[in-house]
Amino acid sequence: MKLKIFTILVAILFITKSFSQTFIVAPAHLVSDYNLSTKLDTQVQQKLQKALTKNGVGSIPHISRFAVVPTVIITNEVVTATTPQFFDVEFELVFNMCDVQTGKVFGSTSIEAKSRGANRENALTKGISSMKYDKDPAFVDFIAKSKQAIFDYYEQNLPAILNKAEQAAINKDFAQANFIISEIPTEIPSYDTKVLPQLMVYAQKAIDMIVEPLLTQAKAIWAANPNSEGAENVAKIIMQMPAGSSFTKEISELIASMEADVKSINKRDWDLKVQQLNNEHQERMSQIKASRDIAVSWAENQPEVVNKVYLW
């Protein structure tokens, strides 16, 4: 009987996953010297995210290297001589495209506005809340020019970035090497010729470091328990292995050995096990993106650094 579980396992081995990333930007918190509410801050971030998305920029706040930082600046303020008093405020909402780690600014723009309120904060809240960044021509132009400035920066500094990644690889820290190189946007001119080949080397090395101990564990389980229960346990381990490792041949040989040895299994019980494992596999594949997992996992386990931009 041909066991469907092995078809599932073989399919896992050939799933390809991208280790690169497109340009992503986070919406930062509102910078202000005034007592503005958390609600307004959240609203500004949400509007920024919408505007970035509309202009073709992805956003992942906790791992974005770049951020749009909004800053409110009052340029003129008049208190009316009426009863009750009102505050007439003229202000600018300035947007800076910044490197989160260094604070380097790649582009700026501002939107001017006027507003009236019962007090300064109320006037600013009303004015800022009414703004629509995604439809402002200056904001659209700002995003386009900032993106190009960042791409130019990566292209010009590519040798230094690749060298930093290579140093991490020399120290066998392939997860860090992958993280460093995966920050490079795919849109830069030299990506396919200079970045992608190096990225694939680090990606495979990082995957191999995950797969090798899992494969050793799977072999040991099968050697100790070469039956249907052992096959099921081995299948679960193989499902944890990212695709693209250099151990594909050994895994295939293990599967072939299991297929040859496991003969007498109750078909109904086995089909139920296959369905259960297949469901678990589908859930895992929907959650795991190898290109992000290895890099992000490395980043999240590093000691906290002082960022120049307040994102969260």
Coordinates of C-alpha atoms in Angstrom, one line a residue:
M1 CA 0.0 0.0 0.0
K2 CA 1.4 3.4 -1.0
L3 CA 1.3 5.6 2.1
K4 CA 0.0 9.1 1.5
I5 CA 2.0 10.4 4.4
F6 CA 5.2 10.0 2.4
T7 CA 3.8 12.0 -0.5
I8 CA 3.1 14.8 2.0
L9 CA 6.7 14.6 3.3
V10 CA 8.3 14.6 -0.1
A11 CA 6.3 17.7 -1.0
I12 CA 7.6 19.5 2.0
L13 CA 11.2 19.1 0.8
F14 CA 10.6 21.1 -2.4
I15 CA 8.6 24.0 -1.1
T16 CA 10.6 27.1 -1.9
K17 CA 10.6 30.2 0.3
S18 CA 11.9 33.7 -0.4
F19 CA 14.6 35.1 1.8
S20 CA 14.4 38.6 0.5
Q21 CA 12.3 41.5 1.4
T22 CA 10.7 44.5 -0.4
F23 CA 11.0 48.0 1.0
I24 CA 9.1 48.3 4.3
V25 CA 8.5 51.4 6.5
A26 CA 6.9 51.8 9.9
P27 CA 4.7 54.6 11.0
A28 CA 6.3 56.1 14.1
H29 CA 4.7 57.8 17.0
L30 CA 3.8 61.5 16.8
V31 CA 6.5 63.8 18.1
S32 CA 5.0 66.8 19.9
D33 CA 5.9 69.3 22.6
Y34 CA 2.2 69.6 23.4
N35 CA -0.2 67.6 25.5
L36 CA -1.8 65.6 22.7
S37 CA -3.8 62.4 23.4
T38 CA -2.8 58.8 22.9
K39 CA -6.0 58.5 20.8
L40 CA -4.7 61.2 18.3
D41 CA -1.3 59.5 18.2
T42 CA -2.9 56.2 17.3
Q43 CA -5.0 57.9 14.7
V44 CA -2.0 59.5 13.1
Q45 CA -0.2 56.1 13.0
Q46 CA -3.2 54.4 11.4
K47 CA -3.5 57.2 8.8
L48 CA 0.2 57.0 8.0
Q49 CA 0.0 53.2 7.6
K50 CA -2.9 53.6 5.2
A51 CA -1.1 56.3 3.3
L52 CA 2.1 54.2 3.0
T53 CA 0.2 51.2 1.8
K54 CA -1.7 53.2 -0.7
N55 CA 1.6 54.5 -2.1
G56 CA 3.1 51.0 -2.5
V57 CA 5.1 50.7 0.8
G58 CA 4.7 47.8 3.1
S59 CA 4.8 48.2 6.9
I60 CA 6.0 45.9 9.7
P61 CA 6.5 48.1 12.7
H62 CA 8.7 45.9 14.9
I63 CA 11.3 45.0 12.3
S64 CA 11.2 47.9 9.8
R65 CA 14.6 49.5 9.4
F66 CA 12.9 52.8 8.2
A67 CA 10.1 54.9 9.6
V68 CA 8.1 57.9 8.8
V69 CA 8.2 60.2 11.8
P70 CA 5.4 62.8 12.1
T71 CA 6.2 66.0 14.1
V72 CA 3.8 68.8 14.9
I73 CA 5.1 72.4 15.0
I74 CA 3.0 75.4 15.8
T75 CA 3.9 78.4 13.6
N76 CA 1.4 80.9 14.9
E77 CA -1.1 81.1 17.7
V78 CA -3.8 83.7 18.5
V79 CA -6.2 83.7 21.4
T80 CA -9.4 85.5 20.5
A81 CA -10.8 88.4 22.5
T82 CA -14.2 86.8 22.6
T83 CA -16.2 85.1 25.3
P84 CA -15.7 82.2 25.3
Q85 CA -12.1 82.4 24.1
F86 CA -10.8 80.3 21.2
F87 CA -7.4 79.4 20.1
D88 CA -6.6 80.0 16.4
V89 CA -3.6 77.8 15.6
E90 CA -1.5 77.7 12.5
F91 CA 0.8 74.6 12.4
E92 CA 2.8 72.2 10.3
L93 CA 2.8 68.5 10.4
V94 CA 6.3 67.5 9.3
F95 CA 7.1 64.0 8.0
N96 CA 10.7 62.7 8.0
M97 CA 11.8 59.4 6.5
C98 CA 14.4 58.1 9.0
D99 CA 16.7 55.2 9.5
V100 CA 15.4 53.8 12.8
Q101 CA 18.9 52.7 14.0
T102 CA 21.0 55.7 13.0
G103 CA 18.4 58.6 12.8
K104 CA 19.6 59.5 9.3
V105 CA 16.9 61.4 7.4
F106 CA 16.3 60.4 3.8
G107 CA 13.5 62.8 3.0
S108 CA 11.1 65.4 4.5
T109 CA 7.9 67.1 3.7
S110 CA 5.3 69.1 5.6
I111 CA 1.6 69.8 5.5
E112 CA 0.4 73.3 6.7
A113 CA -3.0 73.7 8.3
K114 CA -5.1 76.1 10.4
S115 CA -7.5 75.1 13.1
R116 CA -9.6 76.6 15.9
G117 CA -10.4 75.0 19.3
A118 CA -11.3 75.6 22.9
N119 CA -7.6 75.4 23.7
R120 CA -4.2 74.8 22.0
E121 CA -4.5 71.0 22.3
N122 CA -8.1 70.9 21.1
A123 CA -7.3 73.1 18.1
L124 CA -4.3 70.8 17.1
T125 CA -6.4 67.7 17.6
K126 CA -9.1 69.0 15.3
G127 CA -6.6 70.1 12.6
I128 CA -4.5 67.0 12.6
S129 CA -7.5 64.7 12.7
S130 CA -8.9 66.3 9.5
M131 CA -5.7 65.7 7.4
K132 CA -5.6 63.1 4.7
Y133 CA -2.0 62.3 3.9
D134 CA -2.7 59.7 1.2
K135 CA -4.3 62.3 -1.0
D136 CA -1.7 65.1 -0.5
P137 CA 0.6 65.5 -3.6
A138 CA 3.5 66.6 -1.4
F139 CA 3.2 63.5 0.7
V140 CA 3.0 61.2 -2.3
D141 CA 6.1 62.9 -3.8
F142 CA 7.9 62.6 -0.4
I143 CA 7.4 58.9 -0.3
A144 CA 8.6 58.4 -3.9
K145 CA 11.8 60.5 -3.4
S146 CA 12.6 59.0 0.0
K147 CA 12.3 55.5 -1.4
Q148 CA 14.7 56.4 -4.2
A149 CA 17.1 58.0 -1.7
I150 CA 17.1 54.8 0.4
F151 CA 17.7 52.6 -2.6
D152 CA 20.6 54.8 -3.7
Y153 CA 22.0 54.6 -0.1
Y154 CA 21.9 50.8 -0.2
E155 CA 23.5 50.6 -3.7
Q156 CA 26.3 52.9 -2.7
N157 CA 27.0 51.2 0.7
L158 CA 26.4 47.6 -0.7
P159 CA 30.1 46.5 -0.3
A160 CA 30.2 47.4 3.4
I161 CA 26.8 45.7 4.1
L162 CA 27.8 42.5 2.3
N163 CA 31.2 42.5 4.1
K164 CA 29.4 42.8 7.5
A165 CA 27.2 39.9 6.5
E166 CA 30.2 37.9 5.5
Q167 CA 31.9 38.5 8.8
A168 CA 28.9 37.1 10.6
A169 CA 29.0 34.1 8.3
I170 CA 32.7 33.5 9.0
N171 CA 31.7 33.3 12.7
K172 CA 29.0 30.8 11.7
D173 CA 26.3 33.1 12.7
F174 CA 24.3 32.5 9.6
A175 CA 21.0 33.7 11.1
Q176 CA 22.6 37.1 11.7
A177 CA 24.2 37.1 8.2
N178 CA 20.8 36.4 6.8
F179 CA 19.2 39.2 8.8
I180 CA 21.8 41.7 7.7
I181 CA 21.5 40.9 4.0
S182 CA 17.7 40.5 4.1
E183 CA 17.4 44.2 5.1
I184 CA 18.6 45.1 1.6
P185 CA 15.6 46.0 -0.5
T186 CA 15.0 43.8 -3.6
E187 CA 14.5 47.0 -5.7
I188 CA 18.1 48.1 -5.8
P189 CA 19.9 47.6 -9.2
S190 CA 22.5 45.2 -8.0
Y191 CA 20.2 42.9 -6.0
D192 CA 20.1 40.0 -8.5
T193 CA 23.7 40.0 -9.3
K194 CA 25.4 40.8 -6.0
V195 CA 22.9 40.3 -3.2
L196 CA 20.8 37.3 -4.1
P197 CA 23.7 34.8 -4.7
Q198 CA 25.2 35.6 -1.3
L199 CA 21.8 35.5 0.4
M200 CA 21.0 32.0 -0.9
V201 CA 24.3 30.7 0.5
Y202 CA 23.5 32.1 4.0
A203 CA 19.9 31.0 3.7
Q204 CA 21.0 27.4 3.0
K205 CA 23.6 27.4 5.8
A206 CA 21.0 28.8 8.3
I207 CA 18.5 26.1 7.2
D208 CA 21.1 23.4 7.4
M209 CA 21.8 24.3 11.0
I210 CA 18.1 23.8 11.8
V211 CA 17.7 20.6 9.7
E212 CA 20.8 18.7 10.7
P213 CA 19.9 18.0 14.4
L214 CA 16.3 17.3 13.4
L215 CA 17.5 14.7 10.8
T216 CA 19.7 13.1 13.4
Q217 CA 16.8 12.9 15.8
A218 CA 14.5 11.4 13.1
K219 CA 17.1 8.7 12.2
A220 CA 17.5 7.8 15.9
I221 CA 13.7 7.5 16.4
W222 CA 13.3 5.3 13.3
A223 CA 16.3 3.1 14.3
A224 CA 14.8 2.5 17.7
N225 CA 11.2 2.1 16.6
P226 CA 10.9 1.0 12.9
N227 CA 7.1 0.7 12.8
S228 CA 4.0 2.7 12.2
E229 CA 4.3 4.7 15.5
G230 CA 8.0 5.4 14.6
A231 CA 7.0 6.5 11.1
E232 CA 4.4 8.9 12.5
N233 CA 6.9 10.4 14.9
V234 CA 9.5 10.8 12.2
A235 CA 6.9 12.4 10.0
K236 CA 6.2 15.1 12.6
I237 CA 9.9 15.9 12.9
I238 CA 10.4 16.1 9.1
M239 CA 7.5 18.5 9.0
Q240 CA 9.5 20.9 11.2
M241 CA 12.3 21.0 8.6
P242 CA 12.5 24.1 6.4
A243 CA 12.8 23.4 2.7
G244 CA 16.0 23.9 0.7
S245 CA 18.6 22.2 2.9
S246 CA 21.5 20.3 1.6
F247 CA 20.2 17.2 3.4
T248 CA 17.4 16.6 0.9
K249 CA 18.9 13.4 -0.4
E250 CA 19.4 11.9 3.2
I251 CA 15.8 12.8 4.1
S252 CA 14.5 11.2 0.9
E253 CA 16.5 8.1 1.7
L254 CA 15.1 7.9 5.2
I255 CA 11.6 8.2 3.8
A256 CA 12.3 5.5 1.2
S257 CA 13.5 3.2 4.0
M258 CA 10.4 3.8 6.1
E259 CA 8.2 3.2 3.1
A260 CA 9.8 -0.1 2.4
D261 CA 9.7 -1.3 6.0
V262 CA 6.2 -0.2 7.1
K263 CA 3.9 -2.7 5.5
S264 CA 1.0 -3.8 7.7
I265 CA -1.0 -0.8 8.9
N266 CA -4.7 -0.6 9.3
K267 CA -5.7 1.6 6.3
R268 CA -8.5 3.5 8.1
D269 CA -6.4 4.3 11.1
W270 CA -3.5 5.3 8.9
D271 CA -5.7 7.6 6.8
L272 CA -6.9 9.4 9.9
K273 CA -3.3 9.9 11.0
V274 CA -2.4 11.2 7.5
Q275 CA -5.3 13.7 7.6
Q276 CA -4.3 14.9 11.0
L277 CA -0.7 15.4 10.1
N278 CA -1.7 17.0 6.8
N279 CA -3.8 19.5 8.7
E280 CA -0.9 20.3 11.0
H281 CA 1.4 20.7 8.0
Q282 CA -1.0 23.2 6.3
E283 CA -1.2 25.3 9.5
R284 CA 2.5 25.3 9.8
M285 CA 3.1 26.3 6.1
S286 CA 0.6 29.2 6.5
Q287 CA 2.6 30.5 9.5
I288 CA 6.2 29.9 8.5
K289 CA 8.0 32.0 6.0
A290 CA 11.6 30.9 6.2
S291 CA 13.0 34.1 4.8
R292 CA 11.5 36.1 7.7
D293 CA 11.6 33.5 10.4
I294 CA 15.3 33.0 10.6
A295 CA 16.1 36.7 10.4
V296 CA 13.3 37.9 12.6
S297 CA 14.0 35.2 15.2
W298 CA 17.6 36.4 15.4
A299 CA 16.6 40.0 15.7
E300 CA 14.1 39.4 18.4
N301 CA 16.6 37.5 20.6
Q302 CA 19.2 40.3 20.5
P303 CA 19.8 42.6 23.5
E304 CA 17.8 45.8 23.2
V305 CA 19.5 48.7 21.4
V306 CA 18.7 52.4 21.7
N307 CA 16.8 53.4 18.6
K308 CA 16.7 56.9 17.3
V309 CA 13.0 56.6 16.4
Y310 CA 10.2 55.8 18.8
L311 CA 8.1 53.1 17.1
W312 CA 6.4 51.3 19.9

